[in-house]
Structures are given as C-alpha cells and as structure tokens.
Short mmCIF file of C-alpha atoms and ligand atoms in Angstrom, two decimals:
data_model
loop_
_atom_site.label_atom_id
_atom_site.label_comp_id
_atom_site.label_asym_id
_atom_site.label_seq_id
_atom_site.Cartn_x
_atom_site.Cartn_y
_atom_site.Cartn_z
CA MET W 1 75.72 114.01 271.71
CA VAL W 2 75.81 115.38 268.26
CA GLU W 3 76.01 112.78 265.76
CA GLU W 4 77.97 113.68 262.79
CA ARG W 5 75.94 113.12 259.83
CA HIS W 6 77.39 111.69 256.83
CA ARG W 7 76.54 114.06 254.14
CA PRO W 8 76.71 113.06 250.58
CA GLN W 9 79.90 114.44 248.98
CA SER W 10 79.47 117.20 246.50
CA ALA W 11 80.49 116.42 242.92
CA VAL W 12 83.31 118.97 243.23
CA GLN W 13 84.72 117.21 246.35
CA GLN W 14 84.50 113.83 244.65
CA GLN W 15 86.41 115.16 241.69
CA GLN W 16 89.07 116.75 243.90
CA GLN W 17 89.57 113.48 245.70
CA GLN W 18 89.85 111.61 242.45
CA THR W 19 92.41 113.99 241.13
CA LEU W 20 94.43 113.72 244.38
CA SER W 21 94.39 109.92 244.28
CA THR W 22 95.34 109.85 240.56
CA MET W 23 98.27 112.28 241.32
CA PHE W 24 99.27 110.14 244.26
CA THR W 25 99.26 107.00 242.10
CA ALA W 26 101.13 108.74 239.37
CA VAL W 27 103.79 109.86 241.82
CA LEU W 28 104.00 106.39 243.30
CA VAL W 29 104.37 104.85 239.89
CA GLY W 30 106.89 107.42 238.98
CA ILE W 31 109.00 106.63 242.05
CA VAL W 32 108.79 102.92 241.51
CA LEU W 33 109.62 103.20 237.72
CA GLY W 34 112.39 105.68 238.43
CA GLY W 35 113.80 103.44 241.10
CA LEU W 36 113.60 100.48 238.76
CA ILE W 37 115.31 102.31 235.94
CA TYR W 38 117.92 103.61 238.31
CA PHE W 39 118.44 100.08 239.65
CA LEU W 40 118.73 98.59 236.13
CA VAL W 41 121.11 101.29 234.94
CA GLN W 42 123.22 100.91 238.03
CA ARG W 43 123.09 97.17 237.72
CA ASN W 44 124.12 97.32 234.12
CA LYS W 45 126.88 99.73 235.07
CA ASN W 46 128.27 97.29 237.61
CA GLN W 47 127.96 94.54 235.03
CA VAL W 48 130.48 95.87 232.65
CA LEU W 49 133.62 93.90 233.17
CA LYS W 50 136.56 96.10 234.45
CA VAL W 51 140.20 95.48 234.06
CA GLU W 52 143.31 97.45 234.87
CA ASP W 53 145.89 97.91 232.21
CA GLY W 54 148.69 95.41 232.68
CA TRP W 55 152.39 95.35 232.17
CA TRP W 56 153.58 91.94 231.10
CA GLY W 57 157.06 92.69 229.88
CA ALA W 58 160.23 91.69 231.65
CA GLY W 59 161.25 93.89 234.57
CA ALA W 60 159.71 97.28 235.35
CA PRO W 61 157.77 99.32 232.71
CA PRO W 62 160.02 101.91 231.00
CA ASP W 63 159.22 105.56 231.45
CA GLY W 64 157.36 107.40 228.71
CA GLU W 65 154.97 106.22 226.02
CA GLU W 66 154.85 102.71 224.73
CA ASP W 67 156.12 102.16 221.17
CA ASP W 68 152.85 101.63 219.17
CA THR W 69 154.36 101.03 215.85
CA ILE W 70 153.11 98.13 213.69
CA ARG W 71 155.84 95.96 212.16
CA PRO W 72 155.41 93.54 209.30
CA PHE W 73 156.43 90.02 210.30
CA LYS W 74 157.25 86.92 208.45
CA VAL W 75 157.62 83.33 209.68
CA ASN W 76 161.15 82.10 208.85
CA THR W 77 163.13 78.99 209.21
CA SER W 78 166.71 77.85 208.71
CA ASP W 79 168.70 74.73 207.90
CA GLU W 80 169.98 74.74 211.50
CA GLU W 81 166.43 74.72 212.80
CA LEU W 82 165.46 71.73 210.69
CA GLU W 83 168.71 69.80 211.34
CA ASP W 84 168.07 70.20 215.08
CA LEU W 85 164.53 68.99 214.68
CA HIS W 86 165.51 65.92 212.66
CA ARG W 87 168.27 65.02 215.06
CA ARG W 88 165.81 65.02 217.99
CA ILE W 89 163.21 63.08 216.06
CA ASP W 90 165.89 60.44 215.05
CA GLN W 91 166.81 60.01 218.71
CA THR W 92 163.27 59.15 219.87
CA ARG W 93 163.00 55.87 221.71
CA PRO W 94 160.02 53.83 220.39
CA VAL W 95 157.65 52.36 222.84
CA ALA W 96 155.52 49.29 222.23
CA ALA W 97 151.84 50.03 222.32
CA LEU W 98 149.62 47.82 224.47
CA GLU W 99 147.83 45.25 222.38
CA ASP W 100 144.32 46.23 221.39
CA SER W 101 144.56 49.62 223.20
CA GLN W 102 143.67 52.02 220.37
CA PHE W 103 143.69 55.58 221.75
CA HIS W 104 142.42 54.56 225.24
CA TYR W 105 145.78 54.87 226.91
CA GLY W 106 146.49 58.17 225.08
CA PHE W 107 148.11 58.50 221.68
CA ASN W 108 148.74 55.05 220.30
CA SER W 109 152.50 54.49 220.12
CA GLN W 110 152.33 52.21 217.09
CA TYR W 111 150.48 54.73 215.01
CA LEU W 112 152.77 57.40 216.29
CA GLU W 113 155.71 55.73 214.46
CA LYS W 114 153.79 56.45 211.15
CA VAL W 115 153.30 60.09 212.13
CA ILE W 116 156.97 60.49 213.08
CA SER W 117 158.13 58.84 209.86
CA TYR W 118 155.98 61.25 207.83
CA TRP W 119 157.20 64.20 209.79
CA ARG W 120 160.86 63.19 209.36
CA ASN W 121 160.76 62.12 205.67
CA ASP W 122 157.84 63.71 203.88
CA PHE W 123 156.70 66.83 205.71
CA ASN W 124 158.14 70.04 204.16
CA TRP W 125 158.32 72.75 206.71
CA LYS W 126 159.84 75.23 204.30
CA SER W 127 156.89 75.04 201.96
CA GLN W 128 154.55 75.24 204.98
CA VAL W 129 156.35 78.37 206.02
CA ASP W 130 155.61 79.79 202.55
CA LYS W 131 152.00 78.79 203.05
CA LEU W 132 151.94 80.51 206.50
CA ASN W 133 153.34 83.66 204.89
CA GLN W 134 150.58 83.77 202.22
CA PHE W 135 148.71 86.02 204.61
CA PRO W 136 150.24 89.31 205.95
CA HIS W 137 151.56 88.99 209.48
CA PHE W 138 152.39 91.81 211.90
CA LYS W 139 153.71 92.42 215.35
CA THR W 140 153.01 95.36 217.68
CA THR W 141 153.82 95.88 221.35
CA ILE W 142 150.99 96.11 223.81
CA GLU W 143 151.36 96.24 227.59
CA GLY W 144 155.05 95.37 227.22
CA ILE W 145 154.79 92.23 225.03
CA ASP W 146 154.91 91.70 221.27
CA ILE W 147 151.56 90.66 219.90
CA HIS W 148 151.57 88.68 216.67
CA TYR W 149 148.52 88.70 214.34
CA LEU W 150 147.43 88.19 210.76
CA HIS W 151 145.64 91.04 209.14
CA VAL W 152 143.78 89.97 205.97
CA LYS W 153 142.00 92.55 203.95
CA PRO W 154 139.60 91.63 201.11
CA LYS W 155 141.26 92.02 197.70
CA LYS W 156 138.24 94.13 196.58
CA VAL W 157 135.12 95.35 198.32
CA PRO W 158 132.11 95.47 196.05
CA GLN W 159 130.67 99.02 195.49
CA GLY W 160 128.29 100.19 198.10
CA LYS W 161 129.64 97.69 200.60
CA THR W 162 132.25 98.09 203.39
CA ALA W 163 134.41 95.32 204.77
CA ILE W 164 133.25 94.11 208.19
CA PRO W 165 136.05 93.91 210.76
CA LEU W 166 136.25 90.60 212.56
CA ILE W 167 138.74 89.35 215.03
CA MET W 168 139.05 85.49 215.38
CA VAL W 169 140.78 84.00 218.34
CA HIS W 170 142.07 80.41 218.59
CA GLY W 171 142.58 78.27 221.68
CA TRP W 172 144.75 75.38 223.02
CA PRO W 173 146.40 73.38 221.64
CA GLY W 174 145.56 75.25 218.36
CA SER W 175 146.93 78.38 216.78
CA PHE W 176 146.18 81.12 214.21
CA TYR W 177 146.77 78.41 211.63
CA GLU W 178 143.34 76.83 212.49
CA PHE W 179 141.73 79.69 210.46
CA TYR W 180 143.69 79.40 207.24
CA ARG W 181 140.97 77.72 205.24
CA LEU W 182 138.25 79.77 206.83
CA ILE W 183 139.81 83.22 206.11
CA PRO W 184 139.47 83.32 202.36
CA LEU W 185 135.80 82.20 202.68
CA LEU W 186 135.17 85.34 204.68
CA THR W 187 137.44 87.86 202.87
CA GLU W 188 136.58 86.60 199.27
CA PRO W 189 133.05 85.07 199.57
CA SER W 190 131.87 83.41 196.38
CA ASN W 191 128.22 84.33 196.95
CA PRO W 192 127.60 87.96 195.89
CA ASP W 193 124.93 88.31 198.59
CA ASP W 194 127.48 87.55 201.30
CA LEU W 195 129.19 90.08 203.52
CA VAL W 196 132.86 90.75 203.00
CA PHE W 197 135.03 90.56 206.07
CA GLU W 198 138.37 92.03 207.02
CA VAL W 199 139.91 89.47 209.34
CA VAL W 200 142.35 89.89 212.21
CA CYS W 201 143.74 86.64 213.75
CA PRO W 202 146.03 87.18 216.70
CA SER W 203 148.17 84.61 218.69
CA ILE W 204 147.17 84.64 222.32
CA PRO W 205 150.21 85.95 224.29
CA GLY W 206 152.26 82.88 225.15
CA TYR W 207 151.04 81.04 222.01
CA GLY W 208 152.81 80.87 218.62
CA PHE W 209 154.54 84.11 217.67
CA SER W 210 153.06 86.32 220.40
CA GLU W 211 155.53 86.91 223.18
CA ALA W 212 154.74 85.13 226.40
CA PRO W 213 153.90 87.22 229.48
CA HIS W 214 156.87 87.51 231.86
CA LYS W 215 154.58 88.11 234.88
CA LYS W 216 152.16 85.98 236.71
CA GLY W 217 148.40 86.35 236.36
CA PHE W 218 147.84 86.70 232.57
CA ASN W 219 144.37 85.34 232.03
CA THR W 220 141.58 85.59 229.39
CA VAL W 221 140.50 89.01 230.62
CA SER W 222 144.09 90.24 230.22
CA ALA W 223 144.13 88.82 226.74
CA ALA W 224 140.72 90.36 225.94
CA ASN W 225 141.99 93.76 227.08
CA ILE W 226 145.06 93.51 224.86
CA PHE W 227 143.00 92.41 221.82
CA VAL W 228 140.55 95.29 222.26
CA LYS W 229 143.58 97.64 222.26
CA LEU W 230 144.92 95.85 219.15
CA MET W 231 141.72 96.35 217.24
CA LYS W 232 141.62 100.05 218.24
CA ARG W 233 145.21 100.50 217.25
CA LEU W 234 144.26 99.11 213.83
CA GLY W 235 141.61 101.85 213.67
CA PHE W 236 138.45 99.89 214.20
CA GLN W 237 135.90 101.69 216.35
CA GLN W 238 133.56 98.75 216.21
CA PHE W 239 134.09 95.17 215.17
CA TYR W 240 132.80 91.60 215.47
CA ALA W 241 134.59 88.90 217.45
CA GLN W 242 134.63 85.09 216.96
CA GLY W 243 136.24 82.36 218.96
CA GLY W 244 136.42 78.72 220.08
CA ASP W 245 138.07 77.06 223.06
CA TRP W 246 140.00 79.81 225.02
CA GLY W 247 139.28 82.08 222.07
CA SER W 248 135.55 81.92 222.92
CA LEU W 249 136.21 82.98 226.48
CA ILE W 250 138.60 85.78 225.39
CA THR W 251 136.15 87.17 222.85
CA THR W 252 133.29 86.93 225.37
CA ASN W 253 135.42 88.84 227.84
CA MET W 254 136.01 91.41 225.07
CA ALA W 255 132.29 91.86 224.69
CA GLN W 256 131.93 92.19 228.51
CA LEU W 257 134.70 94.73 228.69
CA GLU W 258 133.46 96.91 225.80
CA PRO W 259 129.81 96.13 224.90
CA GLN W 260 129.78 99.33 222.83
CA THR W 261 132.73 98.36 220.72
CA VAL W 262 132.12 94.67 220.13
CA LYS W 263 129.23 94.76 217.64
CA GLY W 264 128.59 91.09 217.68
CA LEU W 265 130.02 87.98 219.24
CA HIS W 266 130.05 84.58 217.53
CA VAL W 267 131.27 81.54 219.56
CA ASN W 268 131.51 77.86 218.86
CA PHE W 269 132.14 76.91 222.40
CA ALA W 270 130.03 78.17 225.27
CA PRO W 271 130.50 76.26 228.48
CA ILE W 272 128.70 77.76 231.44
CA ALA W 273 131.24 78.24 234.20
CA LYS W 274 128.75 78.89 236.85
CA PRO W 275 126.03 76.20 236.96
CA SER W 276 122.65 77.02 238.55
CA ILE W 277 120.67 74.62 240.65
CA GLN W 278 118.30 74.20 237.68
CA MET W 279 121.21 73.24 235.47
CA ILE W 280 122.52 70.66 237.90
CA LEU W 281 119.05 69.16 238.38
CA SER W 282 118.54 69.05 234.67
CA MET W 283 121.91 67.28 234.19
CA MET W 284 120.80 64.66 236.68
CA PHE W 285 117.25 64.17 235.57
CA GLY W 286 116.93 65.84 232.13
CA ARG W 287 117.34 62.59 230.31
CA TYR W 288 114.25 61.09 231.98
CA PHE W 289 112.06 64.15 232.15
CA PRO W 290 113.18 66.36 229.19
CA ASN W 291 109.99 68.34 229.10
CA LEU W 292 110.21 69.30 232.69
CA PHE W 293 113.49 70.99 231.99
CA GLY W 294 112.50 72.50 228.62
CA PHE W 295 114.88 70.28 226.68
CA ASN W 296 114.25 69.56 223.05
CA ASP W 297 115.56 66.47 221.25
CA MET W 298 118.81 68.19 220.34
CA ASP W 299 119.40 69.11 223.92
CA VAL W 300 118.85 65.56 225.13
CA LYS W 301 121.25 64.20 222.53
CA GLY W 302 123.71 66.97 223.21
CA VAL W 303 123.75 66.81 226.98
CA PHE W 304 123.62 63.07 227.23
CA PRO W 305 125.58 61.91 224.20
CA CYS W 306 126.67 58.42 225.36
CA LYS W 307 125.77 55.83 227.80
CA GLU W 308 128.86 56.66 229.82
CA LYS W 309 128.14 58.85 232.82
CA MET W 310 129.06 62.41 231.99
CA LEU W 311 131.14 62.76 235.12
CA VAL W 312 133.19 59.67 234.25
CA ASN W 313 133.87 61.06 230.84
CA VAL W 314 134.91 64.41 232.24
CA LEU W 315 137.29 62.73 234.63
CA LYS W 316 138.76 60.60 231.82
CA GLU W 317 139.42 63.55 229.59
CA SER W 318 140.39 66.35 231.89
CA GLY W 319 143.69 65.10 233.29
CA TYR W 320 145.66 67.38 231.04
CA MET W 321 143.75 70.37 232.50
CA HIS W 322 144.53 69.48 236.04
CA ILE W 323 148.23 69.22 235.26
CA GLN W 324 148.28 72.50 233.31
CA ALA W 325 146.19 74.23 235.93
CA THR W 326 148.70 73.25 238.66
CA LYS W 327 152.27 72.45 237.49
CA PRO W 328 152.57 73.40 233.83
CA ASP W 329 156.29 73.95 233.91
CA THR W 330 157.18 70.52 235.04
CA VAL W 331 155.84 68.35 232.21
CA GLY W 332 156.08 71.23 229.83
CA ARG W 333 159.89 71.09 230.01
CA GLY W 334 159.90 67.59 228.51
CA LEU W 335 157.58 68.57 225.71
CA ASN W 336 159.73 71.60 224.93
CA ASP W 337 162.77 69.35 224.47
CA SER W 338 161.17 66.56 222.53
CA PRO W 339 159.33 67.20 219.25
CA VAL W 340 157.93 63.64 219.37
CA GLY W 341 156.59 64.22 222.88
CA LEU W 342 155.13 67.53 221.83
CA ALA W 343 153.38 66.13 218.74
CA THR W 344 152.00 63.22 220.86
CA TYR W 345 150.62 65.59 223.49
CA ILE W 346 149.01 67.97 220.97
CA LEU W 347 147.74 65.55 218.40
CA GLU W 348 146.01 63.32 220.94
CA LYS W 349 143.63 66.23 221.45
CA PHE W 350 143.08 66.62 217.74
CA SER W 351 141.92 63.05 217.71
CA THR W 352 139.64 62.89 220.77
CA TRP W 353 138.30 66.43 220.65
CA THR W 354 137.28 66.03 217.00
CA LYS W 355 135.23 62.97 217.82
CA GLY W 356 135.11 61.07 221.11
CA GLU W 357 134.57 57.80 219.27
CA PHE W 358 137.94 58.22 217.60
CA ARG W 359 139.38 56.77 220.82
CA ASN W 360 138.25 53.38 219.56
CA LEU W 361 140.42 53.62 216.38
CA GLU W 362 144.03 52.41 216.03
CA ASP W 363 144.98 55.65 214.25
CA GLY W 364 142.78 57.94 216.37
CA GLY W 365 140.88 58.92 213.18
CA LEU W 366 143.46 61.73 212.84
CA THR W 367 143.52 61.96 209.11
CA ARG W 368 139.79 61.46 208.63
CA LYS W 369 139.28 65.21 209.11
CA PHE W 370 142.72 66.78 208.80
CA SER W 371 145.85 66.19 206.78
CA LEU W 372 149.14 65.37 208.55
CA ASP W 373 150.58 68.49 206.83
CA ASP W 374 148.01 70.69 208.54
CA LEU W 375 148.34 68.86 211.90
CA LEU W 376 152.07 68.92 211.98
CA THR W 377 152.16 72.59 210.81
CA ASN W 378 150.23 73.44 213.99
CA VAL W 379 152.71 71.28 216.03
CA MET W 380 155.67 73.10 214.32
CA ILE W 381 154.20 76.46 215.38
CA TYR W 382 154.46 75.27 219.00
CA TRP W 383 157.90 73.73 218.31
CA VAL W 384 159.63 76.59 216.61
CA SER W 385 158.20 79.28 218.94
CA GLU W 386 158.89 77.11 222.00
CA CYS W 387 155.53 78.13 223.37
CA ILE W 388 154.23 74.93 224.92
CA ILE W 389 154.96 75.94 228.52
CA PRO W 390 153.50 79.35 228.37
CA SER W 391 150.44 77.92 226.50
CA MET W 392 149.97 75.45 229.33
CA ARG W 393 150.39 78.15 231.97
CA PHE W 394 147.29 79.93 230.60
CA TYR W 395 145.26 77.12 232.40
CA LYS W 396 146.82 77.93 235.75
CA GLU W 397 146.22 81.59 235.33
CA ASN W 398 142.54 81.04 234.36
CA LEU W 399 141.66 78.06 236.57
CA GLY W 400 144.13 78.31 239.48
CA LYS W 401 141.94 80.72 241.45
CA GLY W 402 138.72 78.73 241.33
CA LEU W 403 136.15 78.19 238.69
CA ASN W 404 134.15 81.39 239.22
CA PRO W 405 136.28 84.41 238.45
CA PRO W 406 134.30 87.77 238.33
CA HIS W 407 133.60 87.63 234.62
CA THR W 408 131.43 84.48 234.97
CA LYS W 409 128.95 86.57 236.93
CA ILE W 410 128.56 89.29 234.30
CA PRO W 411 126.04 88.75 231.49
CA VAL W 412 126.99 89.41 227.83
CA VAL W 413 124.56 91.89 226.27
CA VAL W 414 125.97 92.28 222.81
CA PRO W 415 124.19 90.33 220.00
CA THR W 416 125.50 86.82 220.20
CA GLY W 417 125.66 83.83 217.74
CA ILE W 418 126.29 80.36 219.02
CA ALA W 419 127.28 77.57 216.71
CA CYS W 420 126.81 74.16 218.30
CA PHE W 421 128.91 71.59 216.59
CA PRO W 422 127.69 68.05 217.33
CA ASP W 423 131.01 66.65 218.43
CA GLU W 424 131.99 69.54 220.62
CA LEU W 425 133.31 68.58 224.06
CA VAL W 426 130.49 70.10 225.99
CA TYR W 427 127.08 70.90 224.65
CA THR W 428 125.26 73.97 225.99
CA PRO W 429 121.48 73.97 225.51
CA GLU W 430 120.19 77.40 224.48
CA LEU W 431 118.24 77.42 227.72
CA TRP W 432 121.44 77.52 229.66
CA ALA W 433 123.39 79.77 227.29
CA LYS W 434 120.63 82.45 227.72
CA LYS W 435 121.57 82.79 231.33
CA LYS W 436 124.84 84.17 230.32
CA PHE W 437 124.24 85.55 226.88
CA HIS W 438 121.22 87.82 227.19
CA ASN W 439 121.03 88.66 223.56
CA ILE W 440 121.30 85.49 221.51
CA VAL W 441 120.25 86.32 217.91
CA SER W 442 121.24 82.98 216.34
CA PHE W 443 121.75 79.55 217.80
CA SER W 444 122.72 76.98 215.17
CA HIS W 445 122.78 73.13 215.45
CA MET W 446 125.58 72.47 212.93
CA ALA W 447 125.53 69.51 210.63
CA ARG W 448 129.08 68.19 211.36
CA GLY W 449 132.17 68.95 213.24
CA GLY W 450 133.91 68.94 216.66
CA HIS W 451 136.12 71.13 218.82
CA PHE W 452 138.39 72.45 216.09
CA ALA W 453 135.48 73.46 213.98
CA ALA W 454 137.08 76.34 212.10
CA MET W 455 139.86 74.04 210.94
CA GLU W 456 137.62 70.98 210.39
CA GLU W 457 134.52 72.52 208.79
CA PRO W 458 135.57 75.99 207.54
CA GLN W 459 132.66 76.08 205.03
CA LEU W 460 130.03 75.45 207.69
CA MET W 461 131.64 77.94 210.03
CA ALA W 462 131.79 80.63 207.31
CA GLU W 463 128.12 80.07 206.60
CA ASP W 464 127.16 80.44 210.27
CA ILE W 465 129.25 83.57 210.67
CA GLN W 466 127.62 85.05 207.57
CA LYS W 467 124.08 84.08 208.87
CA PHE W 468 124.83 85.67 212.29
CA THR W 469 126.40 88.83 211.07
CA LYS W 470 123.69 89.50 208.54
CA ILE W 471 121.06 89.33 211.34
CA VAL W 472 123.03 91.83 213.39
CA GLU W 473 123.71 94.13 210.52
CA LYS W 474 119.94 94.21 209.59
CA LYS W 475 118.95 95.44 213.06
C1 NAG R 501 164.17 84.40 211.89
O1 NAG R 501 164.49 85.78 211.86
C2 NAG R 501 164.77 86.43 213.08
C3 NAG R 501 164.94 87.84 212.79
O2 NAG R 501 165.77 88.12 211.79
C4 NAG R 501 165.99 85.77 213.63
O3 NAG R 501 166.31 86.33 214.98
C5 NAG R 501 165.71 84.27 213.92
O4 NAG R 501 166.82 83.63 214.40
C6 NAG R 501 165.32 83.65 212.55
N1 NAG R 501 164.93 82.28 212.81
C7 NAG R 501 165.37 81.27 212.24
C8 NAG R 501 164.87 79.91 212.59
O5 NAG R 501 166.31 81.37 211.38
#
C-alpha cells in the first residue's frame, strides 16, 4: 500500500485557496445581501396601501372626463331655515333628569334646558355664518361627489420663505370648524422664527358641506384617496397632513397610499387597531411591572388613568360606536328631525371626550373649555347640512367588516409626529406607536387637552405642529 504522504502546501497553493475562499465568501455575502435587499424592497412595495378609484355619485358614472373645476362656496342661511329650527326647538318635550345623575346617564336633561334656551334666545346663527365665511370656502367634484374645503393662504410670506402646505382633517362629531382658532396661528404665526403654513381643511364626505357618498363602502381609505386627489388638484406635489379622530386615520391612510407625497404626518390620536401579544400582556400587567414592558411614568399614567378597569370604561363609552357601526340610519332619523336630540347626542361627546371626569358634573363641564357659541356652531353645521346619518354611517363602513382592515397591517414610513393630549380617549405609549409608525420624529406629552384638542388647545397644537414640521424640514 502506498501511503499518501501529506506534503506541506506550497505558499502559492495556500494563497490560491485563500483567494478562492474569500471569493466564495464574497459571493455568499453578495447573494444573502442581495436577497435581503430584494426582500426588503419587495416587502416595502407590498406595504404601500393600494386603493382603486371610486365612484360615489348617484347612479352610474357619466361618460367622459370629470368636471374638475374649483368653485368658491359660501355658507348661507335664510329666515325660513331659522324659523323652522326655532319651531322645532319650541316643540321639544322636556324630560326630568334623574336626581343626582350628573352626566352618568348621558347628557343631563336639566342642564340641557339651559343649552336649549341659549340656542333659542341668544345664539346668533347669522353672525356665526359670517364667522364661518371669514375663511375662503370652495367645492370641487371628486369621484362623483362634491368635496367642500377651506383653503387659507397666508396674507404674506416672509422673503426667503415658502408657505408649507398642510391638510388638516377633523373627525366625528366634529367639523372643519374645530380648526378655526388654530388656522390663523399657522398661517399668520406671531413668532418670526416660525414656519408659515398654507392650510386646507376639507369636510369628510358625508360631513358638513361635503356631499355624502351615495354608494356603500366609503371608508377612511376612500376619503384618503379623495383628499390626496384634492391636494394634487390644488397643485401641491408634496404636503403635510394633520388629523385627530377619524382625521388621524384618514391622514395616516394618505401617508400609506402616497409616502412620497405626504412629507410629514402629525396626529393627535393614534390608537393601534391591531394589538400584539406584547401589548395585551402589557395592558394586563404593565401597571404592576412597568419596567418589564418598557413603560415610563407617563405611559403608566396614560394607559391606566383611573381605578376603573379599562375594559369597563370602554364598554360604558362605546355604545354609540356599536349603534353607528351597525344601524346608523335608525337612530339617525330621529336626530335629523330634532335639533334638540341632535345637540344632545353631539354635545355629550364634547363633554365626556374632553375630560372623563366631566361626567361627574351637573353641567358636564361643557363651558369650561368651549363657549356655547362654538359648540352650537358645530351642531348647526350638522343640522343645516343634514349630515348626521351619513356621518354615523362612516362607522359602519369602517368597522362593519371587522377591526383589522388591510391598512392596519401596513406600517407608516413617512416622518410622523404624535401629540399625546392627557385627556385623550386612548393613550398610545410610544413603544406601541412605533410598531405602526416606523419613523416617529417627535412624540409630545402635551400639557393640557382632550379629544378635541385643535379646538380646545389651539395654541398648544400650533406649537407642536411647528416643532414637528421644523424637525422634518431640517432633515
Ligand atoms: C343657500 O344657497 C344655495 C345655493 O344658492 C340654495 O340652494 C340654498 O337653498 C341656500 N340655503 C339657504 C338655507 O337659504
């Protein structure tokens, strides 16, 4: 037998082998990296929200191009409209409130008499209409329905600066009027270091002076698609978006549909629709082991605000949502006929959603943060436009098909600012928000304010929008 002798390798051979293995490693790394990049790109591609253009007008879409003209619009009123309103208010049938019931059974009937009396005798709708018309309103037709919006340009833009386009979207039971004190703070900031904004405030289709969709299925993604088209029709290639309540979801959807177009997203409401196991565990045990779940003091206070079990509170406060997500047209009909019923239904939310503890007050704390003039102006927008039923239907269209529509699975990649107001209905710790918003550039714990923050604390809101936009503009 000839034994093969192991001969020492020559230096040349060794070098050859090394080169080979280096090449092999390089190719392997290349394949893995390439695959990873391909995977990430593909994944990101799949993670842009898609939507088909809709047609929400009555009947079949007409042949040919849609009329894309922009028409100036003014809110108007008439003596007949006011006489009709007053006659209906006068015919209300007062109900005795339960003794010592405050706002725990809903809007307190005794306090309601004061609101009604003010509405009937002191509230001046004509002068509120003038106030509404202080900003320029327009209408334009998109996907078959008339879209109403305010378009407020700064009176003057300082030299060397350009106005920053910003769309702000309201929710339920609010309206574009929620932004009236905030708008001038953004278009005419008093601080010379501040950015100057050009603001667009649309009414969600089915709300206020935007036409209601005539077809089923109009949800936040449909609204987002329409508002992106609106901004492009106004000539904005890129813009910022801000929202609360439904407006936060609509603007979030805009960022998911067009991450290249939406330069930055600022929301003051960021509920996570799709909770992870970690979130559920932290809801159950986070109060006792905050560190284990990465909660800071703010998070503990925010997620566990009161002694009451969170679930109990959610059940107590979400009845309206169940009705609106199932049979909006039934109860809505009564509200559309009765101004008193409508005001009761809407203003209860302005009490409880501004501060939960207001339920313990005889007057629901309504005028602690708002004037009756402002509250009733918002109610009047629902009354004169007869929009309560379509506004309620929006819940059915969004929640009727389960809590996890496709957009909840798609992350938001545009720079995002989140303003956490302490009395907001749900508090979202940054830890949770990061799961959906992958590029949070500012997360602010605000000093005061609840669900209707733009209306309640316009100054604080303006400051946070400035802070957020400055960060994004510097990048
Ligand atoms: C407001 O103006 C429109 C268009 O001219 C008209 O159709 C409508 O009836 C007016 N509304 C009231 C309340 O007068």
